[in-house]
PDB file of C-alpha atoms in Angstrom:
ATOM      1  CA  PRO A  10      40.693 -57.561  31.695  1.00  0.00           C
ATOM      2  CA  ALA A  11      41.948 -54.966  29.380  1.00  0.00           C
ATOM      3  CA  LEU A  12      42.894 -58.193  27.127  1.00  0.00           C
ATOM      4  CA  ALA A  13      39.867 -59.495  24.867  1.00  0.00           C
ATOM      5  CA  LEU A  14      39.213 -63.183  26.370  1.00  0.00           C
ATOM      6  CA  GLU A  15      40.701 -64.769  23.957  1.00  0.00           C
ATOM      7  CA  ALA A  16      44.275 -62.894  24.162  1.00  0.00           C
ATOM      8  CA  ARG A  17      43.358 -63.616  27.745  1.00  0.00           C
ATOM      9  CA  VAL A  18      43.487 -67.136  27.499  1.00  0.00           C
ATOM     10  CA  ALA A  19      46.272 -67.627  24.899  1.00  0.00           C
ATOM     11  CA  LEU A  20      48.304 -65.208  26.709  1.00  0.00           C
ATOM     12  CA  SER A  21      47.978 -67.570  29.945  1.00  0.00           C
ATOM     13  CA  LEU A  22      48.625 -71.055  28.012  1.00  0.00           C
ATOM     14  CA  ARG A  23      52.095 -69.787  26.643  1.00  0.00           C
ATOM     15  CA  THR A  24      53.056 -67.933  30.000  1.00  0.00           C
ATOM     16  CA  LEU A  25      51.842 -70.359  32.494  1.00  0.00           C
ATOM     17  CA  GLY A  26      51.168 -73.162  30.744  1.00  0.00           C
ATOM     18  CA  GLY A  27      54.429 -73.208  28.558  1.00  0.00           C
ATOM     19  CA  LEU A  28      52.005 -74.127  25.241  1.00  0.00           C
ATOM     20  CA  SER A  29      53.921 -73.110  22.095  1.00  0.00           C
ATOM     21  CA  THR A  30      52.388 -70.644  19.633  1.00  0.00           C
ATOM     22  CA  ALA A  31      51.638 -73.563  17.336  1.00  0.00           C
ATOM     23  CA  GLU A  32      49.921 -76.091  19.958  1.00  0.00           C
ATOM     24  CA  ILE A  33      47.832 -72.384  20.995  1.00  0.00           C
ATOM     25  CA  ALA A  34      46.584 -71.517  17.581  1.00  0.00           C
ATOM     26  CA  ARG A  35      46.005 -75.268  17.353  1.00  0.00           C
ATOM     27  CA  ALA A  36      43.273 -75.216  19.996  1.00  0.00           C
ATOM     28  CA  LEU A  37      41.912 -71.993  19.037  1.00  0.00           C
ATOM     29  CA  LEU A  38      41.661 -73.384  15.403  1.00  0.00           C
ATOM     30  CA  VAL A  39      43.857 -70.009  14.174  1.00  0.00           C
ATOM     31  CA  PRO A  40      46.755 -70.375  11.815  1.00  0.00           C
ATOM     32  CA  GLU A  41      49.837 -70.433  14.208  1.00  0.00           C
ATOM     33  CA  ALA A  42      51.279 -66.711  12.654  1.00  0.00           C
ATOM     34  CA  THR A  43      48.131 -65.113  13.182  1.00  0.00           C
ATOM     35  CA  MET A  44      48.251 -66.325  17.120  1.00  0.00           C
ATOM     36  CA  ALA A  45      52.000 -64.868  16.905  1.00  0.00           C
ATOM     37  CA  LYS A  46      50.654 -61.597  16.272  1.00  0.00           C
ATOM     38  CA  ARG A  47      48.240 -61.486  18.866  1.00  0.00           C
ATOM     39  CA  LEU A  48      50.511 -62.355  21.548  1.00  0.00           C
ATOM     40  CA  VAL A  49      52.875 -60.216  20.474  1.00  0.00           C
ATOM     41  CA  ARG A  50      49.978 -57.329  20.305  1.00  0.00           C
ATOM     42  CA  ALA A  51      48.856 -58.421  23.843  1.00  0.00           C
ATOM     43  CA  LYS A  52      52.138 -58.484  25.287  1.00  0.00           C
ATOM     44  CA  ARG A  53      52.947 -54.621  23.739  1.00  0.00           C
ATOM     45  CA  LYS A  54      49.735 -53.413  25.070  1.00  0.00           C
ATOM     46  CA  ILE A  55      50.463 -54.817  28.409  1.00  0.00           C
ATOM     47  CA  ALA A  56      54.218 -53.194  28.619  1.00  0.00           C
ATOM     48  CA  GLY A  57      52.460 -50.080  26.744  1.00  0.00           C
ATOM     49  CA  ALA A  58      49.926 -49.071  29.585  1.00  0.00           C
ATOM     50  CA  HIS A  59      52.014 -50.447  32.064  1.00  0.00           C
ATOM     51  CA  ILE A  60      48.978 -52.763  33.617  1.00  0.00           C
ATOM     52  CA  PRO A  61      50.319 -54.190  36.515  1.00  0.00           C
ATOM     53  CA  TYR A  62      49.805 -57.908  37.739  1.00  0.00           C
ATOM     54  CA  ARG A  63      48.086 -58.379  41.113  1.00  0.00           C
ATOM     55  CA  VAL A  64      46.013 -61.049  42.534  1.00  0.00           C
ATOM     56  CA  PRO A  65      41.997 -59.842  41.625  1.00  0.00           C
ATOM     57  CA  ALA A  66      40.066 -59.343  44.969  1.00  0.00           C
ATOM     58  CA  ASP A  67      37.152 -62.028  45.154  1.00  0.00           C
ATOM     59  CA  HIS A  68      34.636 -59.962  44.462  1.00  0.00           C
ATOM     60  CA  GLU A  69      36.282 -59.574  41.608  1.00  0.00           C
ATOM     61  CA  LEU A  70      36.819 -63.783  40.535  1.00  0.00           C
ATOM     62  CA  PRO A  71      33.137 -63.915  38.825  1.00  0.00           C
ATOM     63  CA  ASP A  72      34.034 -61.416  36.200  1.00  0.00           C
ATOM     64  CA  ARG A  73      37.628 -63.284  35.399  1.00  0.00           C
ATOM     65  CA  LEU A  74      36.052 -67.341  35.693  1.00  0.00           C
ATOM     66  CA  PRO A  75      35.075 -67.843  31.938  1.00  0.00           C
ATOM     67  CA  GLY A  76      39.158 -66.802  31.188  1.00  0.00           C
ATOM     68  CA  VAL A  77      40.491 -69.376  33.597  1.00  0.00           C
ATOM     69  CA  LEU A  78      37.920 -72.028  32.942  1.00  0.00           C
ATOM     70  CA  GLY A  79      39.419 -71.852  29.408  1.00  0.00           C
ATOM     71  CA  VAL A  80      42.626 -71.938  30.185  1.00  0.00           C
ATOM     72  CA  VAL A  81      42.379 -75.155  32.004  1.00  0.00           C
ATOM     73  CA  TYR A  82      39.927 -76.587  29.754  1.00  0.00           C
ATOM     74  CA  LEU A  83      42.594 -75.955  26.809  1.00  0.00           C
ATOM     75  CA  VAL A  84      45.605 -77.278  29.188  1.00  0.00           C
ATOM     76  CA  PHE A  85      43.418 -80.922  29.135  1.00  0.00           C
ATOM     77  CA  THR A  86      42.659 -80.559  25.535  1.00  0.00           C
ATOM     78  CA  GLU A  87      45.998 -80.226  24.813  1.00  0.00           C
ATOM     79  CA  GLY A  88      46.768 -83.263  27.529  1.00  0.00           C
ATOM     80  CA  HIS A  89      43.840 -85.698  26.298  1.00  0.00           C
ATOM     81  CA  THR A  90      45.148 -85.060  21.968  1.00  0.00           C
ATOM     82  CA  ALA A  91      48.479 -83.913  21.787  1.00  0.00           C
ATOM     83  CA  THR A  92      48.594 -81.775  18.596  1.00  0.00           C
ATOM     84  CA  SER A  93      52.236 -82.838  18.162  1.00  0.00           C
ATOM     85  CA  GLY A  94      55.540 -85.317  19.171  1.00  0.00           C
ATOM     86  CA  ASP A  95      54.823 -88.864  18.804  1.00  0.00           C
ATOM     87  CA  HIS A  96      52.097 -89.968  22.173  1.00  0.00           C
ATOM     88  CA  LEU A  97      48.630 -89.553  21.662  1.00  0.00           C
ATOM     89  CA  VAL A  98      48.533 -88.432  25.522  1.00  0.00           C
ATOM     90  CA  ARG A  99      50.638 -86.010  27.608  1.00  0.00           C
ATOM     91  CA  VAL A 100      50.358 -87.484  31.175  1.00  0.00           C
ATOM     92  CA  ASP A 101      51.146 -83.807  32.222  1.00  0.00           C
ATOM     93  CA  LEU A 102      49.341 -81.862  31.011  1.00  0.00           C
ATOM     94  CA  CYS A 103      46.419 -83.736  31.852  1.00  0.00           C
ATOM     95  CA  ASP A 104      47.327 -83.906  35.290  1.00  0.00           C
ATOM     96  CA  GLU A 105      48.149 -80.919  35.805  1.00  0.00           C
ATOM     97  CA  ALA A 106      44.527 -79.419  34.075  1.00  0.00           C
ATOM     98  CA  VAL A 107      42.807 -81.902  36.925  1.00  0.00           C
ATOM     99  CA  ARG A 108      45.101 -80.243  39.811  1.00  0.00           C
ATOM    100  CA  LEU A 109      43.989 -76.668  38.748  1.00  0.00           C
ATOM    101  CA  ALA A 110      40.081 -77.351  38.190  1.00  0.00           C
ATOM    102  CA  ARG A 111      40.472 -79.039  42.434  1.00  0.00           C
ATOM    103  CA  LEU A 112      41.955 -75.804  43.197  1.00  0.00           C
ATOM    104  CA  LEU A 113      39.305 -73.965  41.497  1.00  0.00           C
ATOM    105  CA  ARG A 114      36.944 -76.205  42.816  1.00  0.00           C
ATOM    106  CA  ASP A 115      38.340 -75.311  46.314  1.00  0.00           C
ATOM    107  CA  LEU A 116      38.024 -71.833  45.345  1.00  0.00           C
ATOM    108  CA  LEU A 117      34.782 -71.327  44.425  1.00  0.00           C
ATOM    109  CA  PRO A 118      33.091 -74.588  45.704  1.00  0.00           C
ATOM    110  CA  ASP A 119      29.393 -72.918  44.465  1.00  0.00           C
ATOM    111  CA  GLU A 120      30.052 -72.295  40.855  1.00  0.00           C
ATOM    112  CA  PRO A 121      28.177 -74.560  38.768  1.00  0.00           C
ATOM    113  CA  GLU A 122      30.774 -74.438  36.054  1.00  0.00           C
ATOM    114  CA  VAL A 123      33.822 -75.209  37.948  1.00  0.00           C
ATOM    115  CA  ALA A 124      31.766 -78.550  39.158  1.00  0.00           C
ATOM    116  CA  GLY A 125      31.324 -78.780  35.403  1.00  0.00           C
ATOM    117  CA  LEU A 126      34.640 -78.978  34.267  1.00  0.00           C
ATOM    118  CA  LEU A 127      35.763 -80.830  36.634  1.00  0.00           C
ATOM    119  CA  ALA A 128      33.406 -83.295  35.765  1.00  0.00           C
ATOM    120  CA  LEU A 129      34.474 -83.081  32.714  1.00  0.00           C
ATOM    121  CA  LEU A 130      38.017 -83.876  33.099  1.00  0.00           C
ATOM    122  CA  LEU A 131      37.371 -86.538  35.312  1.00  0.00           C
ATOM    123  CA  LEU A 132      35.079 -88.424  32.810  1.00  0.00           C
ATOM    124  CA  THR A 133      37.593 -87.637  29.957  1.00  0.00           C
ATOM    125  CA  ASP A 134      40.548 -88.702  31.326  1.00  0.00           C
ATOM    126  CA  ALA A 135      38.945 -91.782  33.685  1.00  0.00           C
ATOM    127  CA  ARG A 136      39.598 -93.422  29.702  1.00  0.00           C
ATOM    128  CA  ARG A 137      43.105 -92.539  29.213  1.00  0.00           C
ATOM    129  CA  ALA A 138      44.845 -96.174  29.806  1.00  0.00           C
ATOM    130  CA  THR A 139      42.697 -97.178  26.699  1.00  0.00           C
ATOM    131  CA  ARG A 140      42.969 -94.917  24.038  1.00  0.00           C
ATOM    132  CA  VAL A 141      45.859 -96.250  22.691  1.00  0.00           C
ATOM    133  CA  ASP A 142      47.052 -99.864  22.180  1.00  0.00           C
ATOM    134  CA  GLY A 143      50.145-101.227  23.140  1.00  0.00           C
ATOM    135  CA  ALA A 144      52.055-100.152  20.403  1.00  0.00           C
ATOM    136  CA  GLY A 145      50.794 -96.301  20.542  1.00  0.00           C
ATOM    137  CA  ASP A 146      48.073 -96.431  18.094  1.00  0.00           C
ATOM    138  CA  LEU A 147      44.731 -94.667  18.801  1.00  0.00           C
ATOM    139  CA  VAL A 148      41.887 -97.006  19.651  1.00  0.00           C
ATOM    140  CA  LEU A 149      38.573 -95.859  18.479  1.00  0.00           C
ATOM    141  CA  LEU A 150      35.629 -95.380  21.898  1.00  0.00           C
ATOM    142  CA  ALA A 151      33.984 -98.135  20.127  1.00  0.00           C
ATOM    143  CA  ASP A 152      36.865-100.233  20.603  1.00  0.00           C
ATOM    144  CA  GLN A 153      38.062 -99.589  24.102  1.00  0.00           C
ATOM    145  CA  ASP A 154      37.637-102.061  27.028  1.00  0.00           C
ATOM    146  CA  ARG A 155      35.529 -99.942  29.415  1.00  0.00           C
ATOM    147  CA  ALA A 156      36.943-102.441  32.059  1.00  0.00           C
ATOM    148  CA  ARG A 157      39.757-100.693  32.028  1.00  0.00           C
ATOM    149  CA  TRP A 158      38.172 -97.378  32.307  1.00  0.00           C
ATOM    150  CA  ASP A 159      38.962 -95.706  36.128  1.00  0.00           C
ATOM    151  CA  ASP A 160      35.795 -96.777  38.036  1.00  0.00           C
ATOM    152  CA  ALA A 161      36.410 -93.276  41.047  1.00  0.00           C
ATOM    153  CA  ALA A 162      37.226 -90.955  38.367  1.00  0.00           C
ATOM    154  CA  ILE A 163      33.554 -92.127  36.550  1.00  0.00           C
ATOM    155  CA  GLY A 164      31.573 -91.978  39.912  1.00  0.00           C
ATOM    156  CA  GLU A 165      33.342 -88.648  41.458  1.00  0.00           C
ATOM    157  CA  GLY A 166      32.491 -86.832  38.057  1.00  0.00           C
ATOM    158  CA  ALA A 167      29.186 -88.771  37.188  1.00  0.00           C
ATOM    159  CA  ALA A 168      28.370 -87.385  41.003  1.00  0.00           C
ATOM    160  CA  LEU A 169      29.866 -83.795  40.376  1.00  0.00           C
ATOM    161  CA  VAL A 170      27.915 -83.357  37.013  1.00  0.00           C
ATOM    162  CA  ALA A 171      24.677 -83.970  39.377  1.00  0.00           C
ATOM    163  CA  GLU A 172      25.613 -81.310  41.833  1.00  0.00           C
ATOM    164  CA  ALA A 173      26.313 -79.033  38.619  1.00  0.00           C
ATOM    165  CA  LEU A 174      23.013 -79.183  37.179  1.00  0.00           C
ATOM    166  CA  ARG A 175      21.043 -79.435  40.292  1.00  0.00           C
ATOM    167  CA  ARG A 176      22.917 -75.668  40.847  1.00  0.00           C
ATOM    168  CA  SER A 177      22.180 -74.266  37.901  1.00  0.00           C
ATOM    169  CA  ALA A 178      18.356 -74.363  38.654  1.00  0.00           C
ATOM    170  CA  GLY A 179      17.501 -75.478  34.685  1.00  0.00           C
ATOM    171  CA  SER A 180      20.025 -73.049  32.674  1.00  0.00           C
ATOM    172  CA  PRO A 181      23.593 -75.168  32.696  1.00  0.00           C
ATOM    173  CA  GLY A 182      26.769 -73.824  31.237  1.00  0.00           C
ATOM    174  CA  PRO A 183      29.077 -75.447  28.730  1.00  0.00           C
ATOM    175  CA  TYR A 184      30.970 -77.058  30.643  1.00  0.00           C
ATOM    176  CA  GLU A 185      28.223 -78.400  32.623  1.00  0.00           C
ATOM    177  CA  LEU A 186      26.354 -79.693  29.305  1.00  0.00           C
ATOM    178  CA  GLN A 187      29.621 -80.855  28.015  1.00  0.00           C
ATOM    179  CA  ALA A 188      30.643 -82.859  31.150  1.00  0.00           C
ATOM    180  CA  ALA A 189      26.987 -84.707  31.218  1.00  0.00           C
ATOM    181  CA  ILE A 190      27.918 -85.807  26.939  1.00  0.00           C
ATOM    182  CA  ALA A 191      30.997 -87.518  28.938  1.00  0.00           C
ATOM    183  CA  ALA A 192      28.584 -89.055  31.434  1.00  0.00           C
ATOM    184  CA  CYS A 193      26.703 -90.254  29.109  1.00  0.00           C
ATOM    185  CA  HIS A 194      29.737 -91.890  27.654  1.00  0.00           C
ATOM    186  CA  ALA A 195      31.221 -92.977  30.216  1.00  0.00           C
ATOM    187  CA  THR A 196      28.073 -94.639  32.332  1.00  0.00           C
ATOM    188  CA  SER A 197      27.473 -96.542  29.484  1.00  0.00           C
ATOM    189  CA  PRO A 198      27.877-100.469  30.216  1.00  0.00           C
ATOM    190  CA  THR A 199      28.818-100.990  26.288  1.00  0.00           C
ATOM    191  CA  TYR A 200      29.623 -98.466  23.387  1.00  0.00           C
ATOM    192  CA  GLU A 201      26.064 -99.759  21.226  1.00  0.00           C
ATOM    193  CA  ALA A 202      24.037 -99.428  24.610  1.00  0.00           C
ATOM    194  CA  THR A 203      25.168 -95.718  24.499  1.00  0.00           C
ATOM    195  CA  ASP A 204      21.668 -93.203  24.601  1.00  0.00           C
ATOM    196  CA  TRP A 205      23.079 -91.255  20.965  1.00  0.00           C
ATOM    197  CA  GLU A 206      19.368 -89.591  21.786  1.00  0.00           C
ATOM    198  CA  GLU A 207      20.842 -88.039  25.200  1.00  0.00           C
ATOM    199  CA  ILE A 208      23.642 -86.849  23.369  1.00  0.00           C
ATOM    200  CA  ALA A 209      22.440 -85.864  20.617  1.00  0.00           C
ATOM    201  CA  GLU A 210      20.090 -83.380  22.390  1.00  0.00           C
ATOM    202  CA  LEU A 211      22.753 -82.369  25.488  1.00  0.00           C
ATOM    203  CA  TYR A 212      24.469 -80.975  21.875  1.00  0.00           C
ATOM    204  CA  ARG A 213      21.771 -79.075  20.794  1.00  0.00           C
ATOM    205  CA  LEU A 214      21.447 -77.330  23.963  1.00  0.00           C
ATOM    206  CA  LEU A 215      25.195 -76.394  24.188  1.00  0.00           C
ATOM    207  CA  GLU A 216      25.527 -75.369  20.665  1.00  0.00           C
ATOM    208  CA  ALA A 217      22.366 -72.886  21.568  1.00  0.00           C
ATOM    209  CA  ARG A 218      24.230 -72.039  24.876  1.00  0.00           C
ATOM    210  CA  SER A 219      28.080 -71.706  23.172  1.00  0.00           C
ATOM    211  CA  PRO A 220      27.401 -72.053  19.025  1.00  0.00           C
ATOM    212  CA  SER A 221      30.948 -73.188  17.722  1.00  0.00           C
ATOM    213  CA  PRO A 222      31.803 -75.268  14.669  1.00  0.00           C
ATOM    214  CA  VAL A 223      33.694 -77.934  16.736  1.00  0.00           C
ATOM    215  CA  VAL A 224      30.184 -78.186  19.100  1.00  0.00           C
ATOM    216  CA  ALA A 225      27.916 -78.206  15.558  1.00  0.00           C
ATOM    217  CA  LEU A 226      30.575 -81.078  13.856  1.00  0.00           C
ATOM    218  CA  ASN A 227      30.204 -83.372  17.781  1.00  0.00           C
ATOM    219  CA  ARG A 228      26.224 -82.489  17.484  1.00  0.00           C
ATOM    220  CA  ALA A 229      26.723 -84.382  13.682  1.00  0.00           C
ATOM    221  CA  VAL A 230      28.436 -87.359  14.844  1.00  0.00           C
ATOM    222  CA  ALA A 231      26.048 -88.152  17.273  1.00  0.00           C
ATOM    223  CA  VAL A 232      22.765 -87.633  15.068  1.00  0.00           C
ATOM    224  CA  ALA A 233      24.940 -89.864  11.854  1.00  0.00           C
ATOM    225  CA  GLU A 234      25.100 -92.437  15.545  1.00  0.00           C
ATOM    226  CA  ARG A 235      21.202 -91.780  16.329  1.00  0.00           C
ATOM    227  CA  ASP A 236      19.651 -91.273  12.281  1.00  0.00           C
ATOM    228  CA  GLY A 237      22.840 -92.672  10.127  1.00  0.00           C
ATOM    229  CA  PRO A 238      25.434 -91.815   8.386  1.00  0.00           C
ATOM    230  CA  ALA A 239      23.117 -89.688   5.660  1.00  0.00           C
ATOM    231  CA  ALA A 240      21.943 -87.572   7.779  1.00  0.00           C
ATOM    232  CA  GLY A 241      25.085 -86.746  10.030  1.00  0.00           C
ATOM    233  CA  LEU A 242      27.134 -86.272   6.374  1.00  0.00           C
ATOM    234  CA  ALA A 243      24.126 -83.615   5.253  1.00  0.00           C
ATOM    235  CA  LEU A 244      24.840 -81.670   9.342  1.00  0.00           C
ATOM    236  CA  VAL A 245      29.212 -81.763   8.056  1.00  0.00           C
ATOM    237  CA  ASP A 246      28.490 -80.657   5.409  1.00  0.00           C
ATOM    238  CA  ALA A 247      27.068 -77.693   6.584  1.00  0.00           C
ATOM    239  CA  ILE A 248      29.384 -76.394   8.830  1.00  0.00           C
ATOM    240  CA  ASP A 249      31.684 -73.801   8.026  1.00  0.00           C
ATOM    241  CA  GLY A 250      35.495 -72.560   8.944  1.00  0.00           C
ATOM    242  CA  LEU A 251      36.764 -75.978   9.890  1.00  0.00           C
ATOM    243  CA  GLU A 252      39.049 -76.480   6.646  1.00  0.00           C
ATOM    244  CA  ARG A 253      42.233 -76.532   8.530  1.00  0.00           C
ATOM    245  CA  PHE A 254      40.392 -79.068  11.350  1.00  0.00           C
ATOM    246  CA  HIS A 255      41.763 -82.556  10.730  1.00  0.00           C
ATOM    247  CA  LEU A 256      39.141 -84.096  12.963  1.00  0.00           C
ATOM    248  CA  TRP A 257      36.101 -82.268  10.415  1.00  0.00           C
ATOM    249  CA  HIS A 258      37.757 -84.485   7.239  1.00  0.00           C
ATOM    250  CA  ALA A 259      38.135 -87.134   9.190  1.00  0.00           C
ATOM    251  CA  ALA A 260      34.532 -87.395  10.316  1.00  0.00           C
ATOM    252  CA  ARG A 261      33.762 -86.594   6.417  1.00  0.00           C
ATOM    253  CA  ALA A 262      35.425 -89.446   5.915  1.00  0.00           C
ATOM    254  CA  ASP A 263      34.364 -91.842   8.147  1.00  0.00           C
ATOM    255  CA  LEU A 264      30.948 -91.235   7.158  1.00  0.00           C
ATOM    256  CA  CYS A 265      31.519 -91.385   3.466  1.00  0.00           C
ATOM    257  CA  ARG A 266      33.179 -94.833   3.892  1.00  0.00           C
ATOM    258  CA  ARG A 267      30.198 -95.984   6.044  1.00  0.00           C
ATOM    259  CA  LEU A 268      27.581 -94.819   3.100  1.00  0.00           C
ATOM    260  CA  GLY A 269      29.974 -96.672   0.316  1.00  0.00           C
ATOM    261  CA  ARG A 270      31.184 -93.593  -1.352  1.00  0.00           C
ATOM    262  CA  HIS A 271      34.744 -95.108  -1.063  1.00  0.00           C
ATOM    263  CA  THR A 272      36.013 -92.636  -3.292  1.00  0.00           C
ATOM    264  CA  ASP A 273      35.403 -89.488  -1.509  1.00  0.00           C
ATOM    265  CA  ALA A 274      36.346 -91.084   1.755  1.00  0.00           C
ATOM    266  CA  ALA A 275      39.747 -91.545  -0.064  1.00  0.00           C
ATOM    267  CA  ALA A 276      39.971 -87.651  -0.512  1.00  0.00           C
ATOM    268  CA  ALA A 277      38.585 -86.798   3.238  1.00  0.00           C
ATOM    269  CA  TYR A 278      41.253 -88.886   4.688  1.00  0.00           C
ATOM    270  CA  ARG A 279      43.600 -87.272   2.296  1.00  0.00           C
ATOM    271  CA  ALA A 280      42.349 -84.019   3.083  1.00  0.00           C
ATOM    272  CA  ALA A 281      42.725 -84.846   6.840  1.00  0.00           C
ATOM    273  CA  LEU A 282      46.551 -86.326   6.638  1.00  0.00           C
ATOM    274  CA  GLY A 283      47.070 -82.738   5.253  1.00  0.00           C
ATOM    275  CA  CYS A 284      45.843 -80.971   8.229  1.00  0.00           C
ATOM    276  CA  GLU A 285      49.256 -82.061  10.033  1.00  0.00           C
ATOM    277  CA  PRO A 286      47.792 -84.665  12.902  1.00  0.00           C
ATOM    278  CA  SER A 287      49.143 -85.809  15.259  1.00  0.00           C
ATOM    279  CA  ALA A 288      51.918 -88.994  14.955  1.00  0.00           C
ATOM    280  CA  ALA A 289      49.231 -91.498  16.563  1.00  0.00           C
ATOM    281  CA  GLU A 290      45.828 -90.074  14.615  1.00  0.00           C
ATOM    282  CA  ARG A 291      47.977 -89.955  11.283  1.00  0.00           C
ATOM    283  CA  ARG A 292      48.903 -93.351  12.015  1.00  0.00           C
ATOM    284  CA  PHE A 293      45.111 -94.656  11.800  1.00  0.00           C
ATOM    285  CA  LEU A 294      44.002 -92.254   9.137  1.00  0.00           C
ATOM    286  CA  ASP A 295      47.171 -93.658   6.971  1.00  0.00           C
ATOM    287  CA  ARG A 296      45.771 -97.524   7.662  1.00  0.00           C
ATOM    288  CA  ARG A 297      42.091 -96.580   6.892  1.00  0.00           C
ATOM    289  CA  LEU A 298      42.820 -94.212   3.794  1.00  0.00           C
ATOM    290  CA  ALA A 299      44.770 -98.212   2.428  1.00  0.00           C
ATOM    291  CA  GLU A 300      41.216-100.032   3.694  1.00  0.00           C
ATOM    292  CA  VAL A 301      38.975 -97.734   1.793  1.00  0.00           C
ATOM    293  CA  SER A 302      41.601 -97.096  -1.472  1.00  0.00           C
ATOM    294  CA  ALA A 303      41.305-100.987  -1.836  1.00  0.00           C
ATOM    295  CA  LEU A 304      37.705-101.184  -2.331  1.00  0.00           C
ATOM    296  CA  PRO A 305      35.545-100.744  -4.724  1.00  0.00           C
ATOM    297  CA  GLY A 306      34.380 -97.260  -5.983  1.00  0.00           C
ATOM    298  CA  SER A 307      37.398 -96.204  -4.907  1.00  0.00           C
TER     299      SER A 307
END
């Protein structure tokens, strides 16, 4: 606790999670050089103040929980969509994050956010087998074979969401809200049947509870599905702070493409490619760029 929360999370990811400084920087949306300096400062503070390593007492665990949840979540995030290497998914990190979330659940069975995090990981990881094709290329959610999703993981995750929401007594935390969104996707029989009204509302609640540019981007995408691409694009264009985030540019590109603004779409795809996405994402963006570049008005 002598360190700021973000420094705790970053140092844990580097020292215990084994993530590289570049991977942590991308996860926290900061330049790599900035993250390297933060890690050095955190280590120096520990050394200079002679802060010992010790296991917290039981009564200290709730105050430490947000940082631990953040570490497990970001380990899974890097596994779910790897920011480096040739593969979209790093199975080792996904499995380790789920294992750690289960340990947290055993340790703190009455904490709604712990149940919410485990639910979120299970519901998201249930789609693992369908997220890339035989060539290792990215498959969009709309095109995934839902018959191949992990029904056991979905069932366990949905039950955990329901339990967490009951325990939170009308005031769900960010992991519970994200898990509820994941449950909407995972339990929908088809992409067309997805309850975008509910998902957009959950993202509105999440943005109010835990505001961030990434949450705003996800809400904008949900609004685009509910109200149309023009409504979504207006929200995307109003977001600040994601100029270095390839998914912001990719979302803009897709919405412009759907609106027939092919020149703008091509420019946004190029910007996304300039943000150094993973190899699988790069191949997808390259294909989309080639498609819109061949259309009239490009």
